[in-house]
Amino acid sequence: MEPDRTGRTLRRLRTERGISLRELAGQTFCDYSQLANIEAGRRWPKDRGWAERVDRVLDGRGALIAAWDADQAEHARRNDTMRMVDRARRESEALLATPDVAALDDIQEGIVEIAQNARFESYDRTLGRAMDIRAELMRRLTLGAHRPDEIRQLWIALGRVCGVLSYVTLDLGQADTALTHARASFHLGERAEHDQLRAWARGTQALAFRFGKDFEHARDAATDGLRYATRSTGTAESRLLCGLAASVANLGDSARAVELLDRAERARDAARPDSIPGLFTFTSAKQTYYRGFSLMWAEDAKTLRKSVQASEEAIAAWRRQRSPGDEMLSHIYLASASARLGDVDRSIAAVMPVLANPISAHFSWVRMRLTQLEGLLAEHFPDSAVAKDMRETLVSSIRSA
C-alpha cells in the first residue's frame, strides 16, 4: 500500500506554485496543521470535495483529485483485507470453541499451492483462497460429505489452512489473530495425533509471541514443540531450535543461543524431507537467516561478527531462492549487527536496499525491525550527523509504510 500519494502530490503542486502552507490554508479555508499533516502523510482527507477544492486553488488540473482517488482505492482494498482477517479470526475461534465440527477434506494440492505462493502474491489473494478452502472443508463436514476413515486427514488439512492464515495475519501485524489461528492449528494436530502439525503450530505460536516481544512465552512454546519433533517431522526440529535460540538470545543468553543454533544444524542433517513445501518447509536459507538474527543481540564482538557473516550468507541465499521479505529482513539484521559493532557506514550501506523497495513491500516484520535499527543508531552513534540523517530517513519510511 502507498497511502501518501495525496500528500506528495499536494507538496509538489504547492511547491511548483510557490505557495506556503499558511498561504494555502488561507486560500482554501483549511486549518494549517491539517494541511501539514496531510502533506507529511500523517493524515488522509476522507472528503473528495477537499481534493477538488484544493486542486482548483493550486491549478492542479485534476492531479490532486487523481491522487486522492488512487489513495481511496488503496484504503478500500486494505479495509476489505482487514475484514477478511477478522472473519478468519472468528472462524478459528469457532474451531477452538467447537472442535468436533472441524472437518477437513483431502485437498492437499490447493494447500500446497497456497503455501508455495504466499510469499509472492498479495495478502488479500492468499487470505481469500485459504478461507475459501476452509469454508469448503467445514461445509463438507457439516453435511457429512466424507467417509469415516477420512477424518484424520481432514483435520490435518484444516490445521494447515489455519497455519497459512496464521502466517499471513502475522505479516499484517495482527499478532493476537495469528496466535488464534496457530492455536487452532495445534488443536487440530492434537485431534489427529499428527506430530508434524503439532510441532509446526508450536513453532508458529513462538513466532507470533516473538513479534509481540513476549520472549518468555515464545521460549515456552518452542520448548513444548520439541516434544513432537523427530526425524519424521522434517525440518520442524530445526525450526523450533532456531526459534528457541532467537527467544533466549532476546532474553540475554547468547551463549545458549549459539548452542541451540549448532544443534539445529545437526537436526537438519538428520531430518527427512518435509511433506509440504513453501510455508511448511524450513529452508537452509531460513536457518542461516535465524543465525544472523539471533546472534545480533550478543554483547561480544566475536559473536556479532558471526551474525554479520550469517546475514551476508542469508542475503546471498535469498537471492537464489527468492523470498523478498526475508531478504529485506536479512539486510536489516546485517545493519543492526554492524551498528552494534560500531560500523555506521556498513550499517547504512546494509539497510539501503530495503529503503529502495516499494513501501507496499514493507510488511509488519520489516517495519518493526527498521524501528529497532533506528533505536540502535541513536544508541551507538548519538553524535554522528550521518547516523542522524539515516535515522530521519528510517522514521520517514516507517511512517509512510
XYZ file of C-alpha atoms in Angstrom:
401
model
C 0.000 0.000 0.000
C 1.187 3.540 -0.859
C -1.105 5.735 1.249
C 0.503 9.161 0.775
C 0.021 9.928 -2.932
C -2.289 12.737 -1.866
C 0.326 14.276 0.432
C 3.144 14.026 -2.088
C 1.011 15.498 -4.870
C -0.114 18.323 -2.583
C 3.505 19.130 -1.730
C 4.566 19.044 -5.391
C 1.773 21.305 -6.610
C 2.201 23.770 -3.749
C 5.967 23.949 -4.297
C 5.561 24.417 -8.049
C 3.150 27.321 -7.432
C 5.449 28.901 -4.822
C 2.734 28.950 -2.146
C 3.458 28.376 1.533
C 1.323 26.076 3.655
C -0.080 29.052 5.569
C -0.992 30.845 2.346
C -2.685 27.710 1.038
C -4.561 27.287 4.317
C -5.941 30.811 3.986
C -6.953 30.374 0.344
C -8.690 27.021 0.919
C -10.186 27.812 4.359
C -8.351 24.819 5.816
C -6.535 24.502 9.105
C -2.762 24.898 8.708
C -1.965 21.865 10.902
C -4.395 19.728 8.905
C -2.638 20.618 5.646
C 0.783 19.993 7.214
C -0.292 16.548 8.398
C -1.780 15.657 5.011
C 1.349 16.774 3.188
C 3.560 14.768 5.562
C 1.453 11.635 5.056
C 0.288 11.537 8.669
C -3.353 12.219 7.812
C -5.568 11.439 4.845
C -8.601 13.601 3.973
C -11.717 11.439 3.642
C -13.696 14.093 1.745
C -13.228 14.113 -2.032
C -14.606 17.636 -2.060
C -11.448 18.735 -0.216
C -9.295 17.373 -3.042
C -11.451 19.096 -5.666
C -11.314 22.439 -3.832
C -7.551 22.417 -3.231
C -6.861 21.165 -6.764
C -8.689 24.221 -8.147
C -6.737 26.636 -5.941
C -3.417 25.058 -6.978
C -4.462 24.753 -10.637
C -3.642 21.055 -10.415
C -5.761 20.143 -13.451
C -7.061 17.069 -11.684
C -3.700 15.771 -10.422
C -4.635 16.066 -6.744
C -8.057 14.537 -7.391
C -6.464 11.572 -9.211
C -4.047 11.054 -6.312
C -6.938 11.152 -3.827
C -8.921 8.633 -5.916
C -5.913 6.273 -6.033
C -5.465 6.530 -2.259
C -9.169 5.944 -1.756
C -8.959 2.712 -3.773
C -5.983 1.556 -1.681
C -7.780 2.338 1.573
C -10.856 0.432 0.390
C -8.741 -2.557 -0.598
C -6.972 -2.554 2.763
C -10.327 -2.391 4.565
C -11.538 -5.400 2.555
C -8.384 -7.297 3.523
C -8.815 -6.469 7.204
C -12.437 -7.615 7.068
C -11.214 -10.963 5.753
C -8.611 -11.042 8.536
C -11.355 -10.524 11.108
C -13.593 -13.146 9.547
C -10.757 -15.673 9.511
C -10.010 -14.956 13.184
C -13.650 -15.542 14.171
C -13.718 -18.842 12.301
C -10.559 -20.059 14.045
C -12.099 -19.070 17.368
C -15.109 -21.178 16.407
C -12.828 -24.140 15.721
C -11.391 -23.796 19.204
C -14.818 -23.496 20.805
C -16.437 -26.404 18.942
C -13.627 -28.670 17.735
C -15.951 -31.572 16.963
C -17.275 -29.728 13.904
C -13.793 -29.320 12.449
C -13.845 -31.350 9.270
C -11.115 -31.324 6.649
C -11.133 -32.536 3.105
C -8.209 -34.032 1.304
C -7.436 -31.013 -0.873
C -3.686 -31.017 -0.400
C -2.919 -29.666 -3.840
C -4.727 -26.427 -3.099
C -2.995 -26.092 0.255
C 0.406 -26.781 -1.309
C -0.213 -24.130 -3.960
C -1.178 -21.539 -1.354
C 1.823 -22.418 0.832
C 4.184 -22.059 -2.132
C 2.740 -18.760 -3.409
C 2.014 -16.999 -0.116
C 5.265 -15.013 -0.126
C 4.829 -13.781 -3.687
C 1.150 -12.827 -4.060
C -0.972 -10.172 -2.372
C -2.229 -10.806 1.133
C -5.869 -10.454 0.142
C -5.480 -13.127 -2.544
C -3.818 -15.585 -0.132
C -6.420 -14.862 2.552
C -9.274 -15.293 0.125
C -8.028 -18.596 -1.246
C -7.259 -20.031 2.199
C -10.646 -19.009 3.566
C -12.437 -20.483 0.549
C -10.699 -23.819 1.142
C -11.512 -23.742 4.833
C -15.161 -22.893 4.187
C -15.434 -25.832 1.801
C -13.825 -28.210 4.286
C -16.173 -27.173 7.050
C -19.186 -27.354 4.728
C -18.346 -30.947 3.833
C -18.151 -31.922 7.486
C -21.411 -30.176 8.311
C -23.108 -32.144 5.544
C -21.274 -35.344 6.476
C -19.756 -35.402 2.998
C -16.783 -37.566 3.940
C -16.026 -41.146 4.813
C -15.333 -42.003 8.483
C -11.799 -43.103 7.650
C -11.012 -39.679 6.098
C -11.476 -37.645 9.257
C -7.836 -37.659 10.423
C -6.538 -36.388 7.089
C -9.276 -33.770 7.073
C -8.172 -32.464 10.462
C -4.586 -32.268 9.245
C -5.562 -30.371 6.100
C -7.652 -27.861 8.032
C -4.851 -27.411 10.550
C -2.524 -26.469 7.709
C -5.016 -23.957 6.351
C -5.142 -22.368 9.816
C -1.351 -22.305 9.691
C -1.401 -20.339 6.437
C -3.838 -17.869 7.966
C -1.565 -17.506 10.987
C 1.413 -16.601 8.816
C -0.488 -14.085 6.691
C -2.158 -12.311 9.595
C 1.186 -12.046 11.397
C 2.705 -10.407 8.319
C -0.176 -7.924 8.528
C 0.776 -7.133 12.105
C -2.144 -8.979 13.724
C -0.202 -10.974 16.334
C -3.210 -11.866 18.507
C -5.170 -13.096 15.495
C -2.141 -15.076 14.307
C -1.954 -16.744 17.713
C -5.619 -17.746 17.460
C -5.023 -19.413 14.095
C -1.871 -21.134 15.378
C -3.721 -22.433 18.444
C -6.464 -23.797 16.188
C -3.791 -25.452 14.034
C -2.211 -27.090 17.091
C -5.611 -28.198 18.413
C -6.379 -29.935 15.118
C -2.933 -31.556 15.200
C -3.772 -32.866 18.666
C -7.023 -34.389 17.443
C -5.215 -36.013 14.537
C -2.245 -37.000 16.745
C -0.062 -35.573 13.996
C 3.380 -34.689 15.351
C 4.498 -32.660 12.359
C 1.469 -30.361 12.548
C 1.763 -30.026 16.331
C 5.443 -29.166 16.114
C 4.864 -26.705 13.274
C 1.964 -24.995 15.077
C 4.026 -24.564 18.252
C 6.806 -23.006 16.176
C 4.315 -20.575 14.671
C 2.995 -19.680 18.111
C 6.568 -18.934 19.185
C 6.953 -16.708 16.121
C 3.809 -14.728 16.990
C 4.911 -14.350 20.608
C 8.289 -13.002 19.453
C 6.515 -10.467 17.244
C 4.866 -9.130 20.399
C 8.220 -9.251 22.268
C 6.832 -11.859 24.653
C 10.034 -13.859 24.642
C 9.222 -15.969 27.700
C 6.075 -17.401 26.105
C 7.953 -17.737 22.796
C 10.613 -19.780 24.571
C 7.991 -21.975 26.235
C 6.064 -22.588 23.000
C 9.218 -23.607 21.137
C 10.317 -25.844 24.010
C 6.946 -27.588 24.103
C 7.015 -28.048 20.338
C 10.258 -30.012 20.607
C 8.270 -32.773 22.350
C 6.738 -33.605 18.961
C 9.834 -33.148 16.791
C 11.510 -36.272 15.405
C 13.360 -37.228 12.247
C 9.986 -37.962 10.650
C 8.713 -34.407 11.215
C 11.065 -32.980 8.608
C 12.628 -29.614 9.371
C 10.275 -28.930 12.294
C 13.012 -29.618 14.870
C 15.460 -27.241 13.207
C 12.777 -24.567 13.044
C 11.877 -24.973 16.714
C 15.512 -24.916 17.821
C 16.143 -21.747 15.818
C 13.014 -20.146 17.258
C 14.163 -21.125 20.737
C 17.595 -19.651 20.011
C 16.010 -16.358 18.952
C 13.934 -16.290 22.132
C 16.777 -16.974 24.577
C 19.027 -14.529 22.694
C 16.469 -11.783 23.246
C 16.367 -12.813 26.902
C 20.127 -12.220 27.136
C 21.564 -15.737 26.819
C 23.644 -15.567 23.629
C 25.844 -18.487 24.664
C 22.853 -20.829 24.801
C 21.583 -19.374 21.531
C 24.828 -20.418 19.827
C 24.471 -23.953 21.242
C 20.870 -24.210 20.029
C 21.788 -22.963 16.553
C 24.556 -25.554 16.294
C 22.102 -28.214 17.449
C 19.667 -27.055 14.769
C 22.334 -27.669 12.118
C 22.766 -31.246 13.324
C 18.989 -31.753 13.343
C 18.767 -30.577 9.746
C 21.404 -33.091 8.664
C 19.365 -35.914 10.210
C 15.897 -34.754 9.106
C 13.747 -36.436 6.499
C 12.133 -34.328 3.724
C 9.123 -32.167 4.578
C 5.757 -33.360 3.304
C 4.541 -29.844 2.408
C 6.711 -27.176 0.716
C 6.550 -23.394 0.950
C 5.450 -22.045 4.314
C 5.680 -25.518 5.832
C 9.346 -26.014 4.980
C 12.195 -24.511 6.998
C 14.815 -23.916 4.338
C 18.564 -23.780 4.854
C 18.420 -20.092 3.883
C 15.888 -19.500 6.649
C 18.124 -21.309 9.117
C 21.095 -19.126 8.184
C 18.849 -16.077 8.493
C 17.920 -17.127 12.043
C 21.576 -17.384 12.961
C 22.132 -13.800 11.852
C 19.059 -12.591 13.739
C 19.725 -14.477 16.969
C 23.403 -13.577 17.263
C 22.930 -9.863 16.610
C 21.816 -9.459 20.243
C 25.193 -10.634 21.606
C 27.422 -8.305 23.598
C 30.816 -9.590 22.411
C 32.372 -8.596 19.092
C 33.265 -12.173 18.120
C 29.628 -13.316 18.200
C 28.442 -10.128 16.485
C 30.861 -10.820 13.633
C 29.285 -14.275 13.315
C 25.927 -12.528 12.991
C 27.298 -10.319 10.218
C 28.661 -13.329 8.349
C 25.387 -15.270 8.706
C 23.282 -12.349 7.479
C 25.546 -11.877 4.463
C 25.211 -15.585 3.658
C 21.427 -15.386 4.093
C 21.173 -12.427 1.691
C 23.069 -14.399 -0.945
C 20.817 -17.417 -0.354
C 17.608 -15.387 -0.656
C 18.754 -14.011 -3.995
C 18.813 -17.611 -5.245
C 15.666 -18.881 -3.504
C 13.614 -15.638 -3.678
C 11.789 -14.589 -0.555
C 11.600 -10.769 -0.751
C 10.510 -10.164 2.833
C 13.174 -12.440 4.306
C 15.840 -10.843 2.141
C 14.879 -7.383 3.406
C 14.984 -8.602 6.996
C 18.438 -10.113 6.478
C 19.667 -6.711 5.292
C 18.260 -5.131 8.451
C 19.895 -7.776 10.668
C 23.206 -7.107 8.927
C 22.726 -3.378 9.509
C 21.832 -3.962 13.172
C 24.838 -6.177 13.916
C 27.121 -3.698 12.128
C 25.697 -0.851 14.212
C 26.369 -2.778 17.402
C 29.941 -3.351 16.196
C 30.342 0.424 15.815
C 30.464 0.473 11.998
C 27.950 3.143 10.994
C 28.925 3.194 7.310
C 28.444 -0.553 6.929
C 25.165 -0.369 8.810
C 23.791 2.308 6.482
C 25.018 0.514 3.372
C 23.331 -2.699 4.528
C 19.895 -1.130 5.006
C 19.828 0.964 1.812
C 18.466 -1.872 -0.399
C 15.477 -2.142 1.960
C 14.675 1.551 1.650
C 14.840 1.249 -2.137
C 11.901 -1.178 -2.127
C 8.301 -0.017 -2.608
C 6.553 0.856 0.629
C 3.904 -1.770 -0.162
C 6.577 -4.444 0.288
C 7.321 -3.381 3.875
C 5.247 -5.864 5.821
C 4.949 -5.701 9.602
C 8.198 -7.511 10.469
C 10.181 -5.093 8.299
C 8.599 -2.017 9.869
C 9.271 -3.357 13.361
C 12.932 -4.178 12.624
C 13.505 -0.780 10.971
C 12.219 0.807 14.176
C 14.706 -1.262 16.184
C 17.518 -0.235 13.838
C 16.649 3.428 14.273
C 16.966 2.955 18.022
C 20.338 1.217 17.658
C 21.697 4.082 15.549
C 20.542 6.562 18.194
C 22.149 4.490 20.951
C 25.501 3.757 19.320
C 26.043 6.949 17.261
C 24.406 9.802 19.208
C 26.803 12.448 17.845
C 27.019 11.267 14.238
C 25.412 13.522 11.631
C 25.393 10.643 9.134
C 23.558 8.419 11.612
C 21.101 11.236 12.363
C 20.283 11.606 8.662
C 19.738 7.875 8.323
C 17.530 7.824 11.424
C 15.348 10.557 9.894
C 15.124 8.528 6.663
C 14.144 5.407 8.603
C 11.460 7.272 10.568
C 10.026 8.707 7.351
C 9.988 5.256 5.734
C 8.317 3.663 8.783
C 5.618 6.341 8.970
C 4.781 6.064 5.302
C 4.615 2.244 5.363
